[in-house]
Amino acid sequence: MKKTVTTLADGRELIYYDSADDVVRDAVDPRPLDAVSTSSEIRRDPLLGDSVAIASHRQGRTYHPPADECPLCPSRDGRHSEIPDTDYDVAVFENRFPSLAGDSGRCEVVCFTSDHDVSFAGLTETQAALVLDAWTDRTADLAELPQVAQVFCFENRGAEIGVTLGHPHGQIYGYPFVTPRTELMLRSMETHRAETGRNLFDDVVARELADGERVVLEGEHWVAFVPYAAHWPYEVHLHPRRRVPDLRELDDAARAEFPRVYLELLRRFDRIFGPGEPPTPYISAWHQAPFRAPGREEFALHLELFTIRRTSGKLKFLAGSESGMNVFINDVPPEAAARRLREVASE
C-alpha cells in the first residue's frame, strides 16, 4: 500500500491509498473554496449521562446530487470534485460538513472506489483489502490526536438508511468521548469478568459456535453469527477468532482472510429478499476499544452488519418502544435470520 497525504483548497486533509507503489498523486485542487466554518458543540445530557453533538452547519450539506455532479467521483472533464485526481483506488478526506471538528473530534469520508456505480459488495478482494488497510491506518493516525478517545469506522448504505450521496463510501468518526454503546459493553465486560473470571466476548463467541444454530459462516480466522438477542431483523456480528482490541492489532492471517469473508456477507445481504428486490440497505459498523479506557485489552474488535428492512417492501421503524425507551422489538427470530443467510450463500 502507498499512502499519499495532501490538502484540498480549503486546507482539509486528503489521503490517497493506492495498491501500486509507483502511483504519483500530485493533482492540485483548483476550486475557490472558503475556509471550512463549523459550529460543532458537544453537550452532555444530565439525565442520561450521554453526549449530543450540536452541528447546525450541517443543514447546508450536499443532498442527493445527480450522478454527474457527485462530489466523491474523481475530477474529470473540467468538473472538479473533492478528489482532485482523475482516478483513485481509495481516498479519505476531512468532511466538509463534519458533525465533530477541532477539540470536539474529527469526521472523515472514506471513498471505497472511484467507480460511482459499484457497491462495496462489488469490490474485488484486493480492493476490499485496501479499504481495510485504510481503516487501520486512519485508526492509527487518529489515535495520536489528544482530542480523540475512540474511532468508529462505518458505512451507511441505501436511501432508506438516510444516505445522501450515492457514491460507495463510508465515514470515520473520531469521538472526543467514549460512546454510550461502548460504555455499556465495557460495563457488561467488567461485570462478567468479576462474576466468572472469564472474558465476556470470548464466552459469547464460544456460545454461538457451540450452539451453531445462529452461525452464518466460518473462516479459519473469522466467524459470523446472528446474535442471540439481535435487535435488528437481519443482524450479523463478525469476530476475528483471535480477540484483539482494535484494527491495528489484527494479524496478517486475519487481514488476508477478511476480504473474502466480508464480501461474502455483503453479497448474502443482497440476496435475503430474493431476486428482483432492490439492494438491501444496511449499516456496517466497526466496534473498537477506546484508546485510553481501563481494561481496553479485554475488549473485542468486531463488526456489526444489520439492515432495517424486515421483509420485502417493509422497513423496521424505531417507534415508541425503541425510540422512547430503547427497548427493541424484533419481528424476525435470530435463528430464522441466520437460516436465511445460510440459504443465500454465493455460488
Short mmCIF file of C-alpha atoms in Angstrom, two decimals:
data_model
loop_
_atom_site.label_atom_id
_atom_site.label_comp_id
_atom_site.label_asym_id
_atom_site.label_seq_id
_atom_site.Cartn_x
_atom_site.Cartn_y
_atom_site.Cartn_z
CA MET A 1 0.00 0.00 0.00
CA LYS A 2 1.19 3.50 -0.85
CA LYS A 3 -0.12 6.44 1.18
CA THR A 4 -0.04 9.99 -0.17
CA VAL A 5 -1.09 12.91 2.05
CA THR A 6 -2.09 16.25 0.53
CA THR A 7 -4.58 19.06 1.16
CA LEU A 8 -7.69 20.41 -0.53
CA ALA A 9 -8.14 24.07 -1.48
CA ASP A 10 -9.67 24.96 1.90
CA GLY A 11 -6.92 23.25 3.91
CA ARG A 12 -8.71 19.99 4.69
CA GLU A 13 -6.54 16.88 4.62
CA LEU A 14 -6.86 14.40 1.73
CA ILE A 15 -5.17 10.99 1.76
CA TYR A 16 -4.82 8.62 -1.18
CA TYR A 17 -4.31 4.89 -0.57
CA ASP A 18 -3.00 3.01 -3.61
CA SER A 19 -2.31 -0.66 -4.23
CA ALA A 20 0.63 0.16 -6.54
CA ASP A 21 3.77 1.73 -5.09
CA ASP A 22 4.62 3.71 -8.23
CA VAL A 23 1.47 5.84 -8.40
CA VAL A 24 2.08 9.59 -8.23
CA ARG A 25 -0.62 11.77 -6.67
CA ASP A 26 0.22 15.41 -7.35
CA ALA A 27 -3.09 16.80 -8.64
CA VAL A 28 -3.97 20.19 -7.12
CA ASP A 29 -7.47 21.22 -6.03
CA PRO A 30 -8.19 24.40 -8.06
CA ARG A 31 -11.58 25.20 -6.52
CA PRO A 32 -12.02 28.65 -4.92
CA LEU A 33 -13.18 27.26 -1.58
CA ASP A 34 -13.67 29.31 1.55
CA ALA A 35 -12.18 28.00 4.77
CA VAL A 36 -14.40 25.46 6.50
CA SER A 37 -16.52 27.06 9.19
CA THR A 38 -18.13 24.73 11.72
CA SER A 39 -20.22 25.20 14.81
CA SER A 40 -19.90 21.74 16.30
CA GLU A 41 -20.57 21.63 20.03
CA ILE A 42 -20.76 18.69 22.44
CA ARG A 43 -23.47 18.92 25.07
CA ARG A 44 -23.91 16.41 27.88
CA ASP A 45 -27.38 15.20 28.83
CA PRO A 46 -27.58 15.35 32.66
CA LEU A 47 -30.42 12.80 32.83
CA LEU A 48 -29.00 10.07 30.58
CA GLY A 49 -25.33 10.92 31.06
CA ASP A 50 -24.60 10.75 27.33
CA SER A 51 -23.38 13.39 24.89
CA VAL A 52 -25.05 15.02 21.89
CA ALA A 53 -23.24 16.79 19.04
CA ILE A 54 -24.96 20.03 18.01
CA ALA A 55 -23.89 20.83 14.43
CA SER A 56 -26.20 23.36 12.79
CA HIS A 57 -23.82 23.95 9.87
CA ARG A 58 -24.72 20.51 8.52
CA GLN A 59 -28.09 21.78 7.32
CA GLY A 60 -26.34 23.04 4.18
CA ARG A 61 -24.54 19.82 3.25
CA THR A 62 -24.81 18.28 -0.21
CA TYR A 63 -28.09 16.41 -0.63
CA HIS A 64 -28.79 13.81 -3.34
CA PRO A 65 -26.87 15.42 -6.22
CA PRO A 66 -27.23 13.89 -9.70
CA ALA A 67 -24.54 11.36 -10.61
CA ASP A 68 -22.75 13.79 -12.92
CA GLU A 69 -22.33 16.22 -10.00
CA CYS A 70 -21.19 13.68 -7.41
CA PRO A 71 -18.54 15.27 -5.12
CA LEU A 72 -16.92 11.87 -4.47
CA CYS A 73 -16.17 10.96 -8.07
CA PRO A 74 -12.74 11.85 -9.48
CA SER A 75 -12.23 15.24 -11.11
CA ARG A 76 -12.70 14.79 -14.85
CA ASP A 77 -13.72 16.67 -17.99
CA GLY A 78 -13.35 20.07 -16.37
CA ARG A 79 -15.52 19.23 -13.34
CA HIS A 80 -13.72 19.45 -10.00
CA SER A 81 -14.78 17.35 -7.02
CA GLU A 82 -13.47 16.59 -3.54
CA ILE A 83 -10.93 14.28 -5.21
CA PRO A 84 -8.61 16.37 -7.45
CA ASP A 85 -7.11 13.41 -9.31
CA THR A 86 -8.73 11.84 -12.38
CA ASP A 87 -8.81 8.39 -10.74
CA TYR A 88 -8.08 6.79 -7.38
CA ASP A 89 -8.11 3.47 -5.51
CA VAL A 90 -9.21 4.58 -2.03
CA ALA A 91 -9.38 8.19 -0.86
CA VAL A 92 -10.02 9.64 2.61
CA PHE A 93 -10.62 13.31 3.36
CA GLU A 94 -11.85 15.51 6.17
CA ASN A 95 -15.60 16.01 5.91
CA ARG A 96 -16.59 19.46 4.69
CA PHE A 97 -19.70 19.30 6.89
CA PRO A 98 -18.43 17.47 9.98
CA SER A 99 -20.52 16.51 12.99
CA LEU A 100 -17.33 16.66 15.06
CA ALA A 101 -14.44 19.07 14.49
CA GLY A 102 -11.49 20.68 16.28
CA ASP A 103 -11.48 19.98 20.01
CA SER A 104 -14.78 18.13 19.51
CA GLY A 105 -13.20 15.36 17.44
CA ARG A 106 -12.88 14.67 13.73
CA CYS A 107 -15.02 13.33 10.86
CA GLU A 108 -13.65 11.82 7.68
CA VAL A 109 -15.14 10.46 4.44
CA VAL A 110 -13.79 7.19 3.00
CA CYS A 111 -14.30 6.67 -0.75
CA PHE A 112 -14.03 2.93 -1.37
CA THR A 113 -13.52 3.22 -5.13
CA SER A 114 -13.64 5.79 -7.92
CA ASP A 115 -16.43 3.78 -9.62
CA HIS A 116 -19.70 5.58 -8.85
CA ASP A 117 -21.94 2.67 -9.83
CA VAL A 118 -20.49 -0.17 -7.78
CA SER A 119 -21.21 -1.10 -4.16
CA PHE A 120 -18.80 -2.45 -1.55
CA ALA A 121 -20.12 -5.93 -2.33
CA GLY A 122 -18.97 -5.41 -5.93
CA LEU A 123 -15.35 -4.73 -4.99
CA THR A 124 -12.62 -7.28 -5.61
CA GLU A 125 -10.86 -8.87 -2.66
CA THR A 126 -7.80 -6.73 -3.47
CA GLN A 127 -9.90 -3.56 -3.31
CA ALA A 128 -11.58 -4.62 -0.07
CA ALA A 129 -8.16 -5.36 1.45
CA LEU A 130 -7.04 -1.84 0.60
CA VAL A 131 -10.10 -0.40 2.35
CA LEU A 132 -9.20 -2.45 5.42
CA ASP A 133 -5.68 -1.02 5.24
CA ALA A 134 -7.14 2.50 5.07
CA TRP A 135 -9.43 1.90 8.05
CA THR A 136 -6.47 0.57 10.02
CA ASP A 137 -4.17 3.43 9.07
CA ARG A 138 -6.77 6.05 9.94
CA THR A 139 -7.37 4.38 13.30
CA ALA A 140 -3.63 4.54 13.99
CA ASP A 141 -3.33 8.21 12.95
CA LEU A 142 -6.42 9.35 14.84
CA ALA A 143 -5.19 7.53 17.96
CA GLU A 144 -2.39 10.10 18.08
CA LEU A 145 -4.79 13.05 18.39
CA PRO A 146 -5.28 14.05 22.04
CA GLN A 147 -8.92 15.04 21.45
CA VAL A 148 -9.89 11.60 20.06
CA ALA A 149 -10.93 8.94 22.57
CA GLN A 150 -12.43 6.38 20.20
CA VAL A 151 -12.53 5.73 16.44
CA PHE A 152 -15.63 4.49 14.65
CA CYS A 153 -15.36 3.29 11.03
CA PHE A 154 -18.74 2.67 9.40
CA GLU A 155 -20.76 2.57 6.21
CA ASN A 156 -24.35 3.66 5.70
CA ARG A 157 -25.76 2.08 2.52
CA GLY A 158 -29.09 2.94 0.92
CA ALA A 159 -31.57 5.82 0.81
CA GLU A 160 -33.67 4.08 3.49
CA ILE A 161 -30.75 4.50 5.90
CA GLY A 162 -30.54 8.22 5.08
CA VAL A 163 -27.59 8.20 2.67
CA THR A 164 -27.44 11.49 0.74
CA LEU A 165 -24.58 10.61 -1.65
CA GLY A 166 -24.90 7.56 -3.91
CA HIS A 167 -21.17 7.01 -4.42
CA PRO A 168 -19.82 3.96 -2.50
CA HIS A 169 -18.32 5.48 0.63
CA GLY A 170 -18.18 5.28 4.39
CA GLN A 171 -17.18 7.51 7.24
CA ILE A 172 -14.80 7.60 10.17
CA TYR A 173 -15.66 9.44 13.38
CA GLY A 174 -13.02 10.29 15.95
CA TYR A 175 -15.11 10.85 19.07
CA PRO A 176 -13.81 13.04 21.94
CA PHE A 177 -15.56 10.72 24.41
CA VAL A 178 -16.35 7.02 24.80
CA THR A 179 -19.68 6.37 23.09
CA PRO A 180 -22.68 5.17 25.14
CA ARG A 181 -22.86 1.87 23.26
CA THR A 182 -19.23 1.13 24.04
CA GLU A 183 -19.63 2.15 27.68
CA LEU A 184 -22.44 -0.39 28.04
CA MET A 185 -20.26 -3.13 26.57
CA LEU A 186 -17.36 -2.18 28.83
CA ARG A 187 -19.61 -2.36 31.90
CA SER A 188 -21.01 -5.72 30.85
CA MET A 189 -17.47 -6.93 30.21
CA GLU A 190 -16.31 -5.87 33.68
CA THR A 191 -19.32 -7.44 35.40
CA HIS A 192 -18.83 -10.72 33.55
CA ARG A 193 -15.14 -10.82 34.48
CA ALA A 194 -15.97 -10.18 38.14
CA GLU A 195 -18.65 -12.89 38.21
CA THR A 196 -16.97 -15.61 36.14
CA GLY A 197 -13.30 -14.75 35.82
CA ARG A 198 -13.65 -15.02 32.04
CA ASN A 199 -13.81 -12.64 29.10
CA LEU A 200 -17.36 -11.79 28.01
CA PHE A 201 -16.62 -11.57 24.29
CA ASP A 202 -14.78 -14.89 24.29
CA ASP A 203 -17.74 -16.52 26.02
CA VAL A 204 -20.27 -15.01 23.58
CA VAL A 205 -18.35 -16.29 20.55
CA ALA A 206 -17.80 -19.71 22.16
CA ARG A 207 -21.52 -19.99 22.94
CA GLU A 208 -22.53 -19.23 19.37
CA LEU A 209 -20.01 -21.69 17.96
CA ALA A 210 -21.13 -24.41 20.37
CA ASP A 211 -24.82 -23.83 19.61
CA GLY A 212 -24.27 -23.42 15.87
CA GLU A 213 -27.88 -22.51 15.05
CA ARG A 214 -27.13 -18.83 14.58
CA VAL A 215 -23.73 -19.18 12.89
CA VAL A 216 -23.85 -17.77 9.35
CA LEU A 217 -20.36 -18.61 8.12
CA GLU A 218 -16.96 -19.57 9.46
CA GLY A 219 -13.46 -18.97 8.20
CA GLU A 220 -10.15 -20.04 9.62
CA HIS A 221 -9.70 -16.65 11.27
CA TRP A 222 -13.23 -15.12 11.36
CA VAL A 223 -16.67 -16.22 12.49
CA ALA A 224 -20.01 -14.54 11.66
CA PHE A 225 -23.23 -15.14 13.56
CA VAL A 226 -26.63 -13.62 14.28
CA PRO A 227 -26.57 -12.69 17.99
CA TYR A 228 -28.92 -14.46 20.41
CA ALA A 229 -30.71 -11.18 21.23
CA ALA A 230 -30.48 -9.50 17.82
CA HIS A 231 -32.02 -6.02 17.78
CA TRP A 232 -32.49 -5.81 14.01
CA PRO A 233 -34.38 -8.07 11.55
CA TYR A 234 -31.16 -9.28 9.92
CA GLU A 235 -28.07 -8.59 12.04
CA VAL A 236 -24.68 -10.29 11.86
CA HIS A 237 -21.68 -9.90 14.15
CA LEU A 238 -18.29 -10.67 12.63
CA HIS A 239 -15.46 -11.50 15.05
CA PRO A 240 -11.83 -12.45 14.50
CA ARG A 241 -11.21 -15.74 16.25
CA ARG A 242 -8.17 -14.22 17.95
CA ARG A 243 -9.51 -11.42 20.14
CA VAL A 244 -7.87 -8.02 19.60
CA PRO A 245 -8.98 -4.57 20.83
CA ASP A 246 -8.83 -2.71 17.52
CA LEU A 247 -7.96 -2.92 13.83
CA ARG A 248 -4.31 -2.13 14.41
CA GLU A 249 -3.75 -5.47 16.16
CA LEU A 250 -5.20 -7.84 13.58
CA ASP A 251 -2.52 -10.28 12.46
CA ASP A 252 -1.59 -10.87 8.84
CA ALA A 253 -3.64 -14.07 8.56
CA ALA A 254 -6.85 -12.40 9.75
CA ARG A 255 -6.24 -9.42 7.50
CA ALA A 256 -5.71 -11.68 4.49
CA GLU A 257 -8.94 -13.63 5.08
CA PHE A 258 -11.17 -10.67 5.92
CA PRO A 259 -11.98 -9.51 2.34
CA ARG A 260 -13.33 -12.91 1.30
CA VAL A 261 -15.48 -13.31 4.41
CA TYR A 262 -16.79 -9.76 4.48
CA LEU A 263 -17.62 -9.62 0.77
CA GLU A 264 -19.49 -12.91 1.11
CA LEU A 265 -21.58 -11.46 3.96
CA LEU A 266 -22.44 -8.34 1.97
CA ARG A 267 -23.43 -10.39 -1.07
CA ARG A 268 -25.66 -12.60 1.06
CA PHE A 269 -27.36 -9.49 2.44
CA ASP A 270 -28.30 -8.51 -1.11
CA ARG A 271 -29.90 -11.93 -1.61
CA ILE A 272 -32.01 -12.02 1.56
CA PHE A 273 -35.26 -10.86 -0.01
CA GLY A 274 -34.97 -12.74 -3.28
CA PRO A 275 -34.34 -11.88 -6.95
CA GLY A 276 -35.75 -8.64 -8.30
CA GLU A 277 -35.54 -6.87 -4.94
CA PRO A 278 -33.59 -3.61 -4.68
CA PRO A 279 -30.21 -3.71 -2.92
CA THR A 280 -30.53 -4.27 0.81
CA PRO A 281 -29.98 -1.11 2.87
CA TYR A 282 -27.56 -1.65 5.72
CA ILE A 283 -25.28 -0.18 8.33
CA SER A 284 -21.85 -1.74 8.75
CA ALA A 285 -20.12 -0.69 11.97
CA TRP A 286 -16.69 -1.48 13.40
CA HIS A 287 -16.59 -1.59 17.21
CA GLN A 288 -13.12 -0.80 18.52
CA ALA A 289 -11.80 -0.33 22.03
CA PRO A 290 -11.41 3.24 23.26
CA PHE A 291 -7.77 4.26 23.31
CA ARG A 292 -7.41 5.14 26.96
CA ALA A 293 -10.18 3.13 28.65
CA PRO A 294 -9.25 0.88 31.59
CA GLY A 295 -9.14 -2.75 30.53
CA ARG A 296 -9.14 -1.95 26.80
CA GLU A 297 -7.21 -5.16 26.10
CA GLU A 298 -10.29 -7.09 27.27
CA PHE A 299 -12.45 -5.50 24.57
CA ALA A 300 -13.04 -7.41 21.34
CA LEU A 301 -12.88 -5.75 17.95
CA HIS A 302 -15.88 -6.81 15.90
CA LEU A 303 -18.04 -5.65 13.03
CA GLU A 304 -21.82 -5.39 13.27
CA LEU A 305 -23.76 -5.53 9.99
CA PHE A 306 -27.53 -5.01 10.01
CA THR A 307 -30.45 -3.92 7.86
CA ILE A 308 -33.63 -2.03 8.74
CA ARG A 309 -35.59 -3.97 6.08
CA ARG A 310 -37.64 -6.67 7.83
CA THR A 311 -39.30 -8.17 4.77
CA SER A 312 -39.87 -7.33 1.12
CA GLY A 313 -41.07 -3.72 0.86
CA LYS A 314 -41.26 -3.18 4.62
CA LEU A 315 -38.86 -1.42 6.96
CA LYS A 316 -38.23 -1.76 10.68
CA PHE A 317 -39.01 1.66 12.13
CA LEU A 318 -37.79 2.78 15.54
CA ALA A 319 -41.17 3.62 17.01
CA GLY A 320 -42.39 4.18 20.58
CA SER A 321 -40.70 1.32 22.44
CA GLU A 322 -37.40 1.60 20.58
CA SER A 323 -37.10 5.39 20.36
CA GLY A 324 -38.88 6.24 23.58
CA MET A 325 -37.48 3.54 25.87
CA ASN A 326 -34.64 1.92 23.90
CA VAL A 327 -36.39 -1.46 24.14
CA PHE A 328 -36.17 -3.18 20.78
CA ILE A 329 -38.86 -5.47 19.39
CA ASN A 330 -37.57 -7.76 16.64
CA ASP A 331 -40.08 -9.37 14.25
CA VAL A 332 -37.56 -11.85 12.82
CA PRO A 333 -36.29 -14.61 15.16
CA PRO A 334 -32.47 -14.63 15.11
CA GLU A 335 -32.46 -18.34 14.27
CA ALA A 336 -34.67 -17.72 11.21
CA ALA A 337 -32.44 -14.83 10.12
CA ALA A 338 -29.32 -17.00 10.38
CA ARG A 339 -31.00 -19.81 8.47
CA ARG A 340 -31.93 -17.43 5.66
CA LEU A 341 -28.40 -16.01 5.50
CA ARG A 342 -27.03 -19.56 5.18
CA GLU A 343 -29.53 -20.35 2.41
CA VAL A 344 -28.41 -17.44 0.23
CA ALA A 345 -24.72 -18.38 0.14
CA SER A 346 -22.90 -17.31 -3.01
CA GLU A 347 -22.44 -19.92 -5.72
#
